[in-house]
Short mmCIF file of C-alpha atoms in Angstrom, two decimals:
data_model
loop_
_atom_site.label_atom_id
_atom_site.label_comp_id
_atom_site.label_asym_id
_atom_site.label_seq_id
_atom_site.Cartn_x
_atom_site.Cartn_y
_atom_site.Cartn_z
CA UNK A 1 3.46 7.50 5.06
CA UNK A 2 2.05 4.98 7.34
CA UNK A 3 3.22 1.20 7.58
CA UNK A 4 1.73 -2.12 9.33
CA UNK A 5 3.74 -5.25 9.08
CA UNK A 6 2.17 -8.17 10.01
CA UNK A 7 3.63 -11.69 9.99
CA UNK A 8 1.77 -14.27 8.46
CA UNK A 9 1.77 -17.90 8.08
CA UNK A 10 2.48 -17.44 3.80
CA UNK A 11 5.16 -14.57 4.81
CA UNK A 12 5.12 -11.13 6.20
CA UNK A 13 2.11 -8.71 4.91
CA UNK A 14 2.60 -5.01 4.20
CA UNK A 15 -0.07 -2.46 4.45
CA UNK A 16 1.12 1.43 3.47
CA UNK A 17 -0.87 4.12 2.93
CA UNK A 18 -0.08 7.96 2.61
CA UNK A 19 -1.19 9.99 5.66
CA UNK A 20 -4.02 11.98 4.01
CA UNK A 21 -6.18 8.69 3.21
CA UNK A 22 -6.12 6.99 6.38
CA UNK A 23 -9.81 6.51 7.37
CA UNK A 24 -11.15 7.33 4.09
CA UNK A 25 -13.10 5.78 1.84
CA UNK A 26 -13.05 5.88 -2.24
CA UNK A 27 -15.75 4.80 -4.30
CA UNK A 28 -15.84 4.51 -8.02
CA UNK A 29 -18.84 3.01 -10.12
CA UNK A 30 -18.82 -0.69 -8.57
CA UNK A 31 -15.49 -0.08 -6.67
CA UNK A 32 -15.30 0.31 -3.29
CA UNK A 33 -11.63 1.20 -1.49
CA UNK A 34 -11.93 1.61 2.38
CA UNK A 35 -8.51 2.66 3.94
CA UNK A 36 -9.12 1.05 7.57
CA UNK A 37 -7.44 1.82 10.71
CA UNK A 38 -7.23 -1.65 11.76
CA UNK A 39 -5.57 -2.90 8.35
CA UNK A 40 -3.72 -0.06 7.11
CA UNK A 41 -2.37 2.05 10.78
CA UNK A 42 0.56 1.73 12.11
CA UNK A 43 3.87 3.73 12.36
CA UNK A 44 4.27 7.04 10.60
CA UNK A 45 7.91 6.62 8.66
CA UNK A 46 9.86 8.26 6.40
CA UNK A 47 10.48 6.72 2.66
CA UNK A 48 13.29 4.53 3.47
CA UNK A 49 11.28 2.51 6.23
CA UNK A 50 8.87 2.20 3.58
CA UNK A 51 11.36 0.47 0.88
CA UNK A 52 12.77 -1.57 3.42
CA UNK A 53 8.95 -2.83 4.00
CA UNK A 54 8.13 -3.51 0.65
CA UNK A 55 11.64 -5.16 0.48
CA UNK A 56 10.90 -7.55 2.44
CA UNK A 57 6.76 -8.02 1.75
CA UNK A 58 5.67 -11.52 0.75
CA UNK A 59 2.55 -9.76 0.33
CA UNK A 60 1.65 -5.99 0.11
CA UNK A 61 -1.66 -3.54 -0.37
CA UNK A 62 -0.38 0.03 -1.28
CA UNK A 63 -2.79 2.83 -1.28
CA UNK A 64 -2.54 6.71 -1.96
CA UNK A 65 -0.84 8.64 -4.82
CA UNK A 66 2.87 9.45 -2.78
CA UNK A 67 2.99 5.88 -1.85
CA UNK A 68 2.17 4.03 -5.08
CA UNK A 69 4.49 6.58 -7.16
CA UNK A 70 7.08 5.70 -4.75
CA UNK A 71 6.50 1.71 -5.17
CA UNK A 72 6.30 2.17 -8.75
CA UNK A 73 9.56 4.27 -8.64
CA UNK A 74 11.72 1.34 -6.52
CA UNK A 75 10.19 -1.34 -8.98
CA UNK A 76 8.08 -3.00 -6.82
CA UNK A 77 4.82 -2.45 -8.59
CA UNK A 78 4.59 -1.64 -12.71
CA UNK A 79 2.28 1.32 -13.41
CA UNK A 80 -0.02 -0.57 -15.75
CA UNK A 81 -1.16 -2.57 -12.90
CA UNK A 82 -2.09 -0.01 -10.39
CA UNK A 83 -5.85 0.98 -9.79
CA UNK A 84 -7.46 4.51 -9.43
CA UNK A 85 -10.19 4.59 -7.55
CA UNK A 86 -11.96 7.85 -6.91
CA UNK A 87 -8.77 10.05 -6.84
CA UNK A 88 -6.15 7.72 -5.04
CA UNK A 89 -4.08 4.52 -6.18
CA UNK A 90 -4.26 1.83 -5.13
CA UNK A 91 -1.80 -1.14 -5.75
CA UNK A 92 -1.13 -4.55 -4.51
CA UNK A 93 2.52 -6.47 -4.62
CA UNK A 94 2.64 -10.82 -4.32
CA UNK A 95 6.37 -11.87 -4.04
CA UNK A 96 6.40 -15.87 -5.16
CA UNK A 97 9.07 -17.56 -3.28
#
């Protein structure tokens, strides 16, 4: 999976995607999912780096199937609020401090 951290003025923002989606783009009736270099590359890491991300995400935007199953299964996202678009999932995490 890939990860980009970026700190923010609200708190540190988490991108993760799986490998395979990087660059794509999903479309679904009016929905349009673009997995960008720019927002969503960074380092390739294993599953732990990607816990310890989300563990410490004020905000986070989760896209592809490995990486959303794997949010859902640490408890950072509930399945009944993830989004398929075209394929993939997509899910987004706000911690309020």
């Amino acid at each position: 999976m890939i990860v980009n951290e970026r700190e923010t003025p609200e708190g540190l923002l988490v991108a993760v995607c799986d490998d395979d989606v990087l660059g794509r783009t999903f479309e679904e009736g009016e929905l349009s999912l673009t997995v960008t270099e720019e927002f969503y590359g960074g380092d390739e890491v294993d599953e732990s780096a990607v816990i310890d991300s989300l563990a410490r995400a004020t905000v986070a935007n989760i896209v592809g199937t490995r990486a959303v199953e794997l949010a859902i299964e640490e408890g950072f996202v509930d399945e009944a609020n993830v989004l398929e678009v075209d394929g993939t999932h997509h899910a987004q995490l706000l911690r309020m401090h």
